[in-house]
Amino acid sequence: MADATEVRRGTFNADPHWETFRIAVLVGLAYYAGARIGLALTFSPMPLSVLWPPNALLLGALVVTPRRRWWAVFAGALPAHLFAELPHGVPTPLVLCWFASNASEALIGALVFRRFADNCELRTLRSAVAFCCAAAVAALLSSFLDAAFVQLVGWGTTDFATLWRIRVSSNLLATLTVVPVLVTWSTAELDVRRHVTPAQLMEIVCLVAGLFATSIVVFDSGVVDSGIPPTLLYLPVPFLVWAALRFGPALSSLAYAIVVFLVIWGAAHGRGPFLLAAVQNDPLPIQLFLSSVAVLLLLLAAAVVERREAERMLRGSEELFSTAFRQGPDAIAITRARDGGIVEANKRWLELLGYPSNAQSLATLGEHLSPASRDRVRSLKSEPGSAQETEVVLTDRQGGVHVALLVIAPVQLMGETCHITILRDITRQRQAEKDAYDQRRQLTHLTRVASLSDFSSTIAHELNQPLTAILSNAQAALRLFAHEPLNVAEIRAILVEIAESDKRAGLLIHHLRLLMKKGDEEFVQVDLNQLVRDVLDFVRSEFLVRTVELKTSYAPDLPQVRGDRVQLQQLLLNLVCNACEAMDAQTHGKVMEVSTSHEADGTVQVTVSDTGPGIPADRMDRVFEPFFTTKQSGLGMGLAICRRIATAHGGSLTVLSRPGEGATFQLALPQVLPGRRLEATAHFPADTTSTATAS
Ligand code: ADP
């Protein structure tokens, strides 16, 4: 609460030393003035103050001051206390002891109040109750100390119990009177100070005038003496209630303080209904009367403000809902929980589901939902608690299909359980996503086919080898058939070789077809070691033609990864092709290293390094940008697509390079944890097409 007070009062940016000094001086002045007022409200001939404001001022100051500056409050109060007390002949030790008991009352009251109140402006019932309790506890406890000090010093003849009783009632009344004025008027959020209209000002003037008039007549004129009927005592009370009901705690506490002052002033000067109390030197009746009015008034003002705040918030949220309902971009309907019937629906709801704007009866939401969406919504409704959301496919009355985000929340409406259902049409968004996805797939495929053309001579060479072998083996076999006796063993060996060569050619064609195919993404568990071997095998002639020495290293027991085999092969082919091209200008020492590894962070990595010229530091990031190329016939899309493939697989593709010493590209993919299952994720339209992705 301390920091909130500080923010509200705008003291955060003030010079802290000046702020501390200001607090000390203000408290000192107020404390001294309070003591003077206390003396003025003393019954003569006995020096007995009915209301002693300094303690209450101290308590109020602690409530409105941040805790770290409390020392300044006490530092300011001490000299004022000495100034006020010492000239009256009170022994110095007792003066100091009184300061200790005053400080203890303020401290206890402030701690209890700040511990239990929810704001220090007495604007809630809880704060008002906390304040009354804090005031009572502080007065009860500190008065023990007060009375004990007097007894200890041996000043005066009053016994301990009487001293304690006098102090309790006097301190309690002072706290109930002074602190509310201080805390409500020192905070910025005041009813009275905020927007006072001329009419309200007029009302306040009438109120204060009426209060003064009745209080003076009842308590300060000779008209009424101690023999009046008790009902007349309550004449100012309607004005206090008026202040509480209409203007909240700030004005009601001020009005109450005025009454208290006039009551005590009258009695102290031999006038009003409490004259007898003054004569008998027993202010208890006055104190009891005033304290009980104070408590009632504080509670009333707080309750009224709290209720008004609650009503204002309720009105605000009602207005908010009604604006969102009528003008918001979403389709909203309130439906009955028991049968799904529409209680009320907004214009967007009618538009989305194809109803005319004057439609009288609407079909339930369930009737518009696809079966799968209906099941999903049903399971959402059965989940207890707050709002739930899901994506649904619905059909409007004209048969149009929409994809919508549905949010559903239970509400109580006139004792019946209902649901607020909000639909946001995301058909266009989903369509755009699907188009973008299709375009990406198309581009990936095209670049894959384009990169295969780079390998065309290698592939032709690779295919030629088994075909030539098949031909020469077949001719050899034919020649063997011309010799008698037939050498069956040799012919069998030749046929086995023919079959082997055929298999090799078949594998190559299969691989080529796979890479050329424009199939859907298919996420499966992949053994990266095997995938790397396949790719290197596929382009092995490339290394021979380009005189590149290939070094490989495969990590044993490599965990599997989740991915689309063709896309991952495309990625690796691109890295290998780039590495070969990077070393083209070299005449010797062309070495490519391909390795796999399993890292402690749970990733599986494939590293492709070469001994080419490397990549200058300023191009490190740019090589992944689309259309960045340094090659004459390059497209500049290879690495951009490779990185996107890596990201789409939940991994990354990075490069390290020392110019002049080659480049190292590193693909990192998350390993598949044992026992994890692949799941299907819906694409547009949500309930009909699905593509496999892993959890
Ligand atoms: P392209 O091969 O069509 O140029 P890429 O996106 O595959 O498109 O590569 C972009 C650029 O990155 C290349 O032009 C080249 O400058 C640089 N690059 C890629 N791989 C290497 C490598 N291993 N060594 C040096 N530079 C490389």
XYZ file of C-alpha atoms and ligand atoms in Angstrom:
722
model
C 0.000 0.000 0.000
C 2.963 2.304 0.653
C 4.187 2.232 -2.916
C 0.697 2.711 -4.311
C 0.356 5.782 -2.112
C 3.647 7.080 -3.364
C 2.781 6.604 -7.012
C -0.599 8.248 -6.586
C 0.896 11.236 -4.894
C 3.584 11.583 -7.528
C 6.510 11.601 -5.149
C 8.592 9.017 -6.950
C 10.508 11.547 -8.991
C 10.816 14.185 -6.263
C 14.206 14.758 -4.671
C 14.206 12.154 -1.866
C 16.049 14.388 0.627
C 13.693 17.289 0.036
C 10.706 14.956 0.315
C 11.959 13.586 3.655
C 12.601 17.094 4.969
C 9.135 18.216 3.819
C 7.504 15.305 5.651
C 9.411 16.029 8.881
C 8.540 19.754 8.826
C 4.870 19.180 7.964
C 4.489 16.572 10.688
C 6.247 18.833 13.216
C 3.970 21.771 12.447
C 0.826 19.663 12.429
C 1.822 17.943 15.666
C 2.395 21.253 17.402
C -0.873 22.705 16.069
C -2.651 19.525 17.175
C -1.290 19.940 20.680
C -2.525 23.560 20.792
C -5.984 22.463 19.619
C -5.973 19.698 22.232
C -5.221 22.265 24.923
C -7.990 24.534 23.623
C -10.440 21.647 23.956
C -9.529 21.049 27.587
C -12.156 21.230 30.341
C -11.317 23.752 33.017
C -10.453 23.836 35.844
C -9.049 20.241 35.450
C -6.504 20.041 32.620
C -8.190 17.087 30.956
C -8.287 17.068 27.159
C -11.363 15.458 25.600
C -9.618 15.080 22.280
C -5.838 14.938 21.904
C -5.032 15.237 18.166
C -1.179 14.873 18.089
C -1.209 11.057 18.404
C -3.855 10.789 15.733
C -1.910 13.128 13.461
C 1.123 10.934 13.908
C -0.913 7.831 13.042
C -2.414 9.527 9.974
C 1.031 10.635 8.817
C 2.321 7.055 9.060
C -0.636 5.780 7.048
C -0.018 8.158 4.146
C 3.789 8.028 4.197
C 5.863 5.254 2.598
C 7.276 2.986 5.274
C 10.922 3.841 4.541
C 10.216 7.481 5.471
C 8.508 6.767 8.787
C 11.623 7.806 10.646
C 11.151 11.329 9.235
C 7.634 11.412 10.676
C 8.949 10.660 14.173
C 11.929 12.976 13.729
C 9.570 15.833 12.865
C 7.165 15.056 15.701
C 9.731 14.855 18.556
C 10.802 18.543 18.673
C 7.159 19.613 18.259
C 6.235 17.365 21.189
C 8.949 18.885 23.392
C 7.906 22.416 22.443
C 4.288 21.695 23.185
C 4.725 19.819 26.478
C 7.783 21.191 28.290
C 6.425 24.706 28.976
C 3.519 23.205 30.973
C 5.649 22.038 33.877
C 5.463 18.328 33.051
C 8.634 16.511 34.221
C 11.039 15.987 31.305
C 11.223 12.163 31.730
C 7.423 12.002 31.557
C 7.377 14.211 28.452
C 9.783 11.804 26.772
C 7.800 8.789 27.973
C 4.620 10.318 26.562
C 6.305 10.721 23.240
C 7.196 7.029 23.344
C 3.592 6.069 24.106
C 2.259 8.471 21.441
C 4.656 6.990 18.913
C 3.683 3.462 19.927
C -0.009 4.235 19.419
C 0.661 5.660 15.967
C 2.882 2.734 15.079
C 0.436 0.053 16.250
C -2.499 1.767 14.541
C -0.680 2.280 11.245
C 0.686 -1.277 11.159
C -2.680 -2.891 11.934
C -4.525 -0.642 9.473
C -2.060 -1.132 6.625
C -1.990 -4.859 7.260
C -5.749 -5.349 6.951
C -7.047 -2.444 4.830
C -7.290 -2.778 1.079
C -6.882 0.963 0.521
C -5.979 3.841 2.786
C -8.725 6.110 1.502
C -11.431 4.379 3.559
C -13.374 3.755 0.373
C -14.255 0.146 1.114
C -16.074 -1.466 3.995
C -13.030 -3.611 4.670
C -10.791 -0.543 4.997
C -13.276 1.217 7.253
C -13.589 -1.812 9.550
C -9.801 -2.257 9.541
C -9.404 1.388 10.483
C -11.896 1.248 13.374
C -10.216 -1.913 14.704
C -6.734 -0.414 14.286
C -7.836 2.732 16.138
C -9.288 0.669 19.005
C -6.301 -1.688 19.307
C -3.810 1.193 19.190
C -5.691 3.228 21.818
C -6.214 0.233 24.142
C -2.588 -0.937 24.049
C -0.743 2.376 24.053
C -2.853 3.731 26.912
C -1.414 1.027 29.205
C 1.988 2.473 28.480
C 0.728 6.003 28.939
C -0.830 5.341 32.323
C 2.145 3.259 33.440
C 4.557 6.099 32.654
C 2.491 8.562 34.708
C 2.448 6.134 37.642
C 6.145 5.445 37.284
C 7.138 9.085 37.284
C 4.657 9.677 40.100
C 2.992 12.672 38.489
C -0.529 13.494 39.658
C -2.799 11.521 41.948
C -5.106 9.731 39.513
C -5.072 5.947 39.822
C -3.884 3.653 36.976
C -7.340 2.378 35.888
C -8.835 5.886 35.650
C -5.805 7.161 33.778
C -6.037 4.251 31.321
C -9.780 4.787 30.750
C -9.338 8.523 30.151
C -6.491 7.974 27.706
C -8.278 5.231 25.774
C -11.418 7.271 25.176
C -9.525 10.473 24.383
C -7.063 8.785 21.988
C -9.778 6.746 20.305
C -11.935 9.785 19.648
C -8.952 11.725 18.317
C -8.014 8.893 15.956
C -11.564 8.450 14.703
C -11.832 12.197 14.096
C -8.465 13.258 12.750
C -7.100 10.292 10.776
C -10.016 9.938 8.308
C -9.746 13.645 7.436
C -6.021 13.342 6.962
C -5.972 10.185 4.862
C -8.980 11.000 2.688
C -7.914 14.579 1.945
C -4.275 13.753 1.344
C -5.024 11.285 -1.430
C -5.628 12.492 -4.942
C -8.715 10.398 -5.705
C -11.311 12.494 -3.988
C -14.993 12.683 -4.774
C -15.171 16.279 -3.711
C -12.020 17.591 -5.318
C -12.458 15.735 -8.610
C -15.349 17.060 -10.663
C -17.483 19.314 -8.526
C -20.304 20.735 -10.576
C -21.885 24.079 -9.601
C -24.963 22.178 -8.403
C -22.814 19.987 -6.181
C -20.986 23.024 -4.861
C -24.320 24.542 -3.964
C -25.295 21.328 -2.226
C -22.038 21.286 -0.258
C -22.571 24.898 0.834
C -26.124 24.099 2.015
C -24.867 20.998 3.801
C -22.058 22.793 5.640
C -24.324 25.724 6.507
C -27.021 23.399 7.865
C -24.446 21.408 9.792
C -22.936 24.514 11.352
C -26.331 25.984 12.180
C -27.701 22.869 13.877
C -24.415 22.083 15.643
C -24.077 25.599 16.998
C -27.700 25.657 18.122
C -27.483 22.236 19.792
C -23.939 22.257 21.179
C -22.671 25.832 21.432
C -25.551 28.144 22.227
C -27.196 28.622 25.530
C -30.498 27.547 23.928
C -30.067 23.919 24.802
C -28.613 22.834 28.123
C -27.839 19.467 29.632
C -31.492 18.865 30.301
C -32.475 18.525 26.608
C -34.255 15.456 25.293
C -31.553 13.091 23.911
C -33.173 13.111 20.451
C -32.071 16.715 19.884
C -28.467 15.560 20.183
C -28.909 13.826 16.891
C -30.000 16.937 15.031
C -26.694 17.286 13.103
C -26.648 13.570 12.287
C -28.849 13.894 9.147
C -26.303 16.351 7.750
C -23.499 13.901 8.449
C -25.447 11.096 6.786
C -26.173 13.437 3.886
C -22.417 14.097 3.503
C -21.629 10.375 3.663
C -24.318 9.345 1.198
C -23.695 12.044 -1.358
C -19.997 12.854 -1.097
C -18.203 9.858 0.409
C -15.635 9.558 3.205
C -13.689 12.753 2.470
C -16.498 15.206 3.042
C -18.281 13.178 5.707
C -15.088 12.900 7.793
C -14.569 16.658 7.503
C -18.178 17.366 8.456
C -17.829 15.020 11.397
C -14.623 16.750 12.554
C -16.482 20.079 12.530
C -19.236 18.631 14.719
C -16.680 17.120 17.129
C -14.916 20.430 17.435
C -18.172 22.314 18.100
C -19.389 19.738 20.645
C -16.183 19.844 22.674
C -15.762 23.593 22.293
C -19.293 24.144 23.627
C -18.763 21.852 26.604
C -15.347 23.318 27.369
C -16.848 26.810 27.354
C -19.795 26.005 29.574
C -22.439 25.584 26.872
C -24.483 22.795 25.303
C -25.823 19.417 26.412
C -22.487 18.148 27.705
C -22.117 20.968 30.193
C -22.715 18.528 33.024
C -19.891 16.327 31.772
C -17.624 19.332 31.689
C -18.630 20.406 35.164
C -18.089 16.887 36.489
C -14.840 16.700 34.598
C -15.871 13.467 32.927
C -15.755 13.672 29.159
C -16.701 9.990 28.749
C -20.356 10.643 27.699
C -19.215 13.069 24.988
C -16.509 10.718 23.826
C -18.842 7.724 23.679
C -21.477 9.686 21.780
C -18.994 11.061 19.270
C -17.045 7.816 18.826
C -20.164 5.803 18.079
C -21.315 8.395 15.529
C -17.820 8.304 13.966
C -17.820 4.532 13.545
C -21.293 4.493 12.019
C -20.436 7.337 9.692
C -17.171 5.772 8.523
C -18.852 2.458 7.784
C -21.762 4.136 6.030
C -19.566 6.346 3.823
C -17.316 3.411 2.909
C -20.263 1.138 2.136
C -21.880 3.773 -0.048
C -18.682 4.461 -1.997
C -17.963 0.785 -2.374
C -21.433 0.081 -3.673
C -21.287 3.056 -6.007
C -17.919 1.831 -7.331
C -19.299 -1.666 -7.820
C -22.326 -0.290 -9.659
C -20.090 1.895 -11.805
C -17.913 -1.066 -12.689
C -20.955 -3.193 -13.413
C -22.405 -0.482 -15.631
C -19.021 -0.143 -17.317
C -18.745 -3.842 -18.020
C -22.353 -3.964 -19.200
C -21.664 -1.122 -21.600
C -18.476 -2.812 -22.707
C -20.264 -6.073 -23.385
C -23.126 -4.396 -25.163
C -20.682 -2.441 -27.385
C -18.707 -5.590 -28.137
C -21.965 -7.468 -28.759
C -23.391 -4.929 -31.169
C -20.357 -3.371 -32.798
C -17.571 -5.944 -32.441
C -16.201 -7.753 -35.493
C -17.124 -11.180 -34.132
C -20.323 -13.160 -34.342
C -21.701 -13.505 -30.804
C -24.679 -15.428 -29.499
C -26.012 -16.341 -26.090
C -27.274 -19.893 -26.080
C -29.181 -21.948 -23.520
C -27.053 -24.726 -22.034
C -29.890 -27.237 -21.836
C -30.953 -27.289 -25.533
C -28.517 -24.957 -27.334
C -31.378 -22.607 -28.272
C -30.294 -19.099 -29.230
C -31.388 -16.519 -26.645
C -29.835 -13.586 -28.477
C -27.499 -13.203 -31.430
C -25.804 -10.165 -32.921
C -25.832 -8.914 -36.514
C -22.520 -10.590 -37.399
C -23.917 -13.933 -36.263
C -26.852 -13.570 -38.644
C -24.536 -12.512 -41.469
C -22.058 -15.338 -40.888
C -24.704 -18.036 -40.837
C -26.676 -16.542 -43.711
C -29.834 -15.309 -41.928
C -31.741 -12.167 -42.918
C -31.309 -9.319 -40.430
C -34.928 -9.647 -39.273
C -34.774 -13.426 -38.777
C -37.066 -14.542 -35.970
C -35.972 -18.110 -35.377
C -32.399 -19.288 -35.637
C -31.085 -22.827 -35.846
C -28.816 -23.933 -33.037
C -25.089 -23.663 -33.579
C -24.837 -27.461 -33.616
C -26.980 -27.599 -36.742
C -24.425 -25.488 -38.607
C -21.348 -27.389 -37.421
C -19.645 -30.270 -39.206
C -19.907 -33.537 -37.240
C -16.284 -33.419 -36.087
C -16.622 -29.790 -34.981
C -19.864 -30.598 -33.171
C -18.077 -33.291 -31.151
C -15.272 -30.892 -30.303
C -17.681 -28.188 -29.154
C -19.629 -30.712 -27.090
C -16.465 -31.790 -25.295
C -15.567 -28.130 -24.674
C -18.954 -27.454 -23.130
C -18.540 -30.321 -20.733
C -15.253 -28.913 -19.449
C -15.810 -26.921 -16.273
C -14.384 -23.454 -15.712
C -13.693 -20.502 -17.912
C -13.697 -19.820 -21.649
C -12.551 -22.574 -24.019
C -11.630 -22.216 -27.655
C -11.333 -24.385 -30.719
C -11.415 -24.195 -34.483
C -14.611 -25.299 -36.202
C -15.965 -25.766 -39.693
C -19.512 -24.585 -40.208
C -21.923 -24.399 -43.068
C -24.187 -21.378 -43.504
C -27.791 -21.572 -44.675
C -26.736 -21.119 -48.297
C -24.281 -24.021 -48.060
C -21.122 -21.899 -47.847
C -18.348 -23.469 -45.756
C -16.561 -21.301 -43.181
C -13.662 -21.981 -40.895
C -14.102 -20.152 -37.598
C -12.381 -19.774 -34.276
C -14.932 -20.545 -31.590
C -14.735 -19.320 -28.005
C -17.330 -20.525 -25.573
C -17.854 -19.498 -21.958
C -20.555 -20.430 -19.449
C -22.650 -17.627 -17.922
C -25.642 -17.445 -15.592
C -28.550 -15.566 -17.083
C -31.557 -15.021 -14.852
C -30.883 -18.235 -12.983
C -30.355 -20.313 -16.112
C -27.018 -21.660 -17.296
C -26.211 -20.291 -20.723
C -23.173 -20.021 -22.967
C -21.677 -17.019 -24.655
C -20.440 -18.252 -27.998
C -18.112 -16.123 -30.083
C -17.244 -17.028 -33.667
C -14.448 -15.352 -35.581
C -14.524 -16.115 -39.284
C -10.985 -17.130 -40.290
C -11.868 -18.668 -43.649
C -9.817 -16.127 -45.599
C -6.882 -16.425 -43.241
C -6.869 -20.209 -43.519
C -7.208 -19.990 -47.324
C -4.276 -17.562 -47.464
C -2.230 -19.887 -45.258
C -3.047 -22.813 -47.501
C -2.120 -20.818 -50.621
C 1.173 -19.778 -49.043
C 1.819 -23.386 -48.036
C 1.105 -24.605 -51.576
C 3.381 -21.952 -53.038
C 6.160 -22.898 -50.661
C 5.814 -26.528 -51.621
C 5.868 -25.627 -55.300
C 8.999 -23.522 -54.875
C 10.745 -26.204 -52.854
C 9.941 -28.734 -55.536
C 11.099 -26.504 -58.361
C 14.429 -25.732 -56.712
C 14.880 -29.446 -56.010
C 14.319 -30.275 -59.665
C 16.599 -27.407 -60.654
C 19.354 -28.643 -58.388
C 18.984 -32.157 -59.819
C 19.845 -30.774 -63.222
C 23.234 -29.840 -61.742
C 23.787 -33.515 -61.161
C 22.408 -34.617 -64.534
C 25.800 -35.578 -66.009
C 26.710 -37.460 -62.855
C 23.390 -39.273 -62.862
C 23.730 -40.116 -66.564
C 27.201 -41.439 -65.865
C 25.934 -43.445 -62.882
C 23.156 -44.947 -64.977
C 25.463 -45.646 -67.843
C 27.789 -47.779 -65.738
C 25.287 -50.535 -64.790
C 23.749 -50.431 -68.280
C 27.155 -50.941 -69.912
C 27.906 -53.697 -67.405
C 24.588 -55.383 -68.195
C 25.280 -55.190 -71.935
C 28.812 -56.563 -71.778
C 27.785 -59.294 -69.324
C 24.889 -60.319 -71.584
C 27.216 -60.443 -74.605
C 29.703 -62.531 -72.629
C 26.949 -64.920 -71.609
C 25.817 -65.273 -75.207
C 29.366 -66.043 -76.211
C 29.588 -68.739 -73.528
C 26.447 -70.378 -74.896
C 28.321 -70.942 -78.187
C 30.870 -73.202 -76.453
C 30.209 -76.809 -75.600
C 30.053 -78.061 -72.907
C 28.221 -75.147 -71.254
C 30.071 -73.527 -68.370
C 27.031 -73.245 -66.110
C 28.895 -71.844 -63.146
C 30.344 -68.973 -65.153
C 27.013 -68.218 -66.831
C 25.356 -68.133 -63.362
C 28.018 -65.704 -62.113
C 27.415 -63.469 -65.132
C 23.647 -63.512 -64.544
C 24.160 -62.582 -60.861
C 26.273 -59.608 -61.954
C 23.581 -58.586 -64.455
C 20.987 -58.710 -61.670
C 23.255 -56.612 -59.377
C 23.811 -53.987 -62.048
C 20.107 -53.874 -62.747
C 19.369 -53.385 -59.072
C 21.846 -50.493 -58.889
C 20.246 -48.827 -61.934
C 16.779 -49.437 -60.490
C 17.770 -47.852 -57.188
C 19.131 -44.791 -58.956
C 15.943 -44.364 -60.958
C 13.845 -44.866 -57.833
C 15.850 -42.213 -56.000
C 15.573 -39.843 -58.920
C 11.818 -40.335 -59.153
C 11.457 -39.667 -55.452
C 13.308 -36.388 -55.716
C 11.427 -35.334 -58.871
C 8.023 -36.211 -57.397
C 5.796 -33.403 -56.147
C 4.265 -35.347 -53.323
C 2.733 -34.190 -50.047
C 4.963 -33.694 -47.049
C 5.300 -36.920 -45.161
C 6.760 -36.709 -41.686
C 8.197 -39.992 -40.523
C 10.969 -41.150 -38.236
C 14.246 -40.871 -40.080
C 17.649 -42.428 -39.440
C 19.962 -39.561 -40.391
C 22.984 -41.862 -40.770
C 21.146 -43.851 -43.425
C 19.815 -40.720 -45.098
C 23.309 -39.214 -45.353
C 24.668 -42.510 -46.749
C 21.892 -42.617 -49.396
C 22.549 -39.045 -50.508
C 26.318 -39.501 -50.730
C 25.843 -42.762 -52.575
C 23.508 -41.045 -55.016
C 26.108 -38.443 -55.979
C 29.277 -40.452 -55.438
C 30.411 -40.008 -59.101
C 30.274 -36.256 -58.534
C 33.194 -36.555 -56.144
C 35.174 -38.611 -58.671
C 34.479 -36.193 -61.519
C 35.392 -33.162 -59.387
C 38.308 -34.962 -57.714
C 36.907 -34.266 -54.254
C 38.120 -36.472 -51.439
C 35.141 -37.465 -49.277
C 35.609 -38.197 -45.570
C 32.686 -39.444 -43.563
C 32.117 -40.148 -39.937
C 28.853 -41.581 -38.627
C 27.983 -41.439 -34.932
C 26.975 -44.854 -33.610
C 23.494 -45.314 -32.068
C 22.271 -42.035 -33.513
C 18.731 -41.272 -32.285
C 16.125 -40.885 -34.963
C 14.665 -37.560 -36.014
C 11.264 -36.675 -37.338
C 11.096 -35.378 -40.852
C 10.165 -35.501 -44.475
C 12.749 -37.749 -46.102
C 12.698 -36.055 -49.507
C 13.064 -32.560 -48.056
C 15.955 -33.612 -45.834
C 17.673 -35.249 -48.810
C 17.166 -32.069 -50.808
C 18.771 -30.082 -47.992
C 21.810 -32.346 -47.842
C 22.178 -32.484 -51.630
C 22.239 -28.695 -51.668
C 24.939 -28.478 -48.992
C 27.052 -31.132 -50.753
C 26.605 -29.481 -54.138
C 27.545 -26.046 -52.755
C 30.619 -27.500 -51.061
C 31.766 -29.159 -54.311
C 31.185 -25.962 -56.285
C 33.018 -23.894 -53.683
C 36.154 -26.034 -54.201
C 35.917 -26.047 -58.010
C 38.617 -23.403 -58.464
C 41.120 -25.386 -56.394
C 43.487 -27.676 -58.195
C 44.306 -29.885 -55.261
C 43.444 -30.508 -51.600
C 39.671 -30.656 -52.200
C 38.347 -32.381 -49.099
C 34.732 -32.645 -48.021
C 33.894 -33.985 -44.574
C 30.413 -35.157 -43.724
C 29.704 -36.285 -40.182
C 26.787 -36.992 -37.902
C 26.690 -36.499 -34.148
C 24.363 -36.541 -31.172
C 24.609 -33.507 -28.893
C 23.874 -33.204 -25.188
C 21.070 -30.679 -25.870
C 19.014 -33.456 -27.478
C 19.741 -32.556 -31.079
C 21.070 -34.734 -33.853
C 23.480 -32.905 -36.137
C 24.831 -33.331 -39.629
C 27.924 -31.317 -40.501
C 29.177 -30.688 -44.023
C 32.567 -28.943 -44.277
C 34.759 -28.157 -47.205
C 38.208 -26.734 -47.804
C 37.000 -24.041 -50.214
C 37.479 -20.272 -49.904
C 34.953 -19.969 -47.055
C 32.465 -17.159 -46.575
C 33.466 -13.585 -45.615
C 32.040 -12.435 -42.249
C 29.737 -9.821 -43.807
C 28.065 -12.487 -45.973
C 27.488 -15.053 -43.246
C 23.835 -14.157 -42.748
C 23.192 -13.040 -46.282
C 23.891 -16.482 -47.771
C 20.556 -17.600 -46.290
C 18.636 -14.746 -47.896
C 16.513 -15.633 -50.930
C 18.142 -14.750 -54.261
C 21.575 -14.148 -52.741
C 24.155 -15.756 -54.971
C 27.746 -15.208 -56.020
C 27.549 -17.740 -58.822
C 27.048 -16.689 -62.419
C 24.268 -19.154 -63.053
C 23.130 -19.374 -59.436
C 19.549 -18.806 -58.366
C 20.329 -17.988 -54.747
C 17.365 -19.968 -53.434
C 19.155 -23.129 -52.270
C 20.252 -22.111 -48.766
C 17.091 -20.055 -48.166
C 15.008 -23.150 -48.798
C 17.413 -25.357 -46.823
C 17.031 -23.094 -43.786
C 13.255 -23.100 -44.142
C 13.226 -26.880 -44.319
C 15.373 -27.032 -41.155
C 13.080 -24.597 -39.315
C 9.948 -26.425 -40.435
C 11.487 -29.537 -38.882
C 11.920 -27.735 -35.567
C 15.670 -27.468 -36.098
C 18.247 -25.030 -37.426
C 20.809 -24.618 -40.164
C 23.888 -22.572 -39.311
C 27.222 -21.832 -40.912
C 30.698 -21.333 -39.537
C 33.506 -20.179 -41.703
C 37.071 -18.990 -41.554
C 37.703 -17.224 -44.850
C 40.405 -19.041 -46.774
C 39.944 -22.224 -44.778
C 36.519 -23.396 -45.916
C 32.979 -23.387 -44.665
C 31.082 -25.655 -42.296
C 27.297 -25.966 -42.519
C 25.555 -27.575 -39.590
C 22.049 -28.974 -39.576
C 20.598 -29.611 -36.096
C 17.304 -31.456 -35.667
C 15.544 -32.448 -32.454
C 15.812 -36.119 -31.704
C 12.647 -38.146 -31.391
C 12.218 -39.175 -27.783
C 11.488 -42.867 -27.332
C 7.774 -43.498 -26.969
C 6.709 -40.246 -28.732
C 3.968 -40.748 -31.231
C 3.405 -38.911 -34.507
C 0.226 -36.896 -34.605
C -1.831 -35.461 -37.394
C -2.372 -31.696 -37.582
C -5.349 -30.351 -39.431
C -5.013 -28.046 -42.420
C -7.717 -26.274 -44.353
C -10.520 -27.142 -44.240
C -9.953 -28.190 -40.650
C -12.085 -31.309 -40.647
C -11.373 -32.690 -44.085
C -7.677 -32.552 -45.025
C -4.914 -33.519 -42.685
C -1.175 -33.633 -42.886
C 0.993 -35.657 -40.600
C 3.196 -33.806 -38.163
C 4.748 -35.031 -34.993
C 4.024 -33.974 -31.458
P 23.258 -20.687 -55.260
O 23.982 -21.972 -55.038
O 22.249 -20.733 -56.328
O 24.148 -19.505 -55.323
P 22.630 -20.938 -52.464
O 21.547 -20.349 -51.655
O 22.778 -22.418 -52.371
O 22.377 -20.472 -53.923
O 23.989 -20.297 -52.002
C 24.059 -18.894 -51.852
C 25.496 -18.428 -51.809
O 26.146 -18.887 -50.626
C 26.347 -18.981 -52.890
O 26.213 -18.224 -54.090
C 27.747 -18.845 -52.284
O 28.229 -17.522 -52.441
C 27.528 -19.045 -50.835
N 27.883 -20.410 -50.397
C 27.065 -21.444 -50.237
N 27.738 -22.543 -49.830
C 29.056 -22.182 -49.741
C 30.258 -22.863 -49.385
N 30.280 -24.160 -49.013
N 31.414 -22.162 -49.406
C 31.417 -20.849 -49.769
N 30.300 -20.147 -50.116
C 29.129 -20.806 -50.110
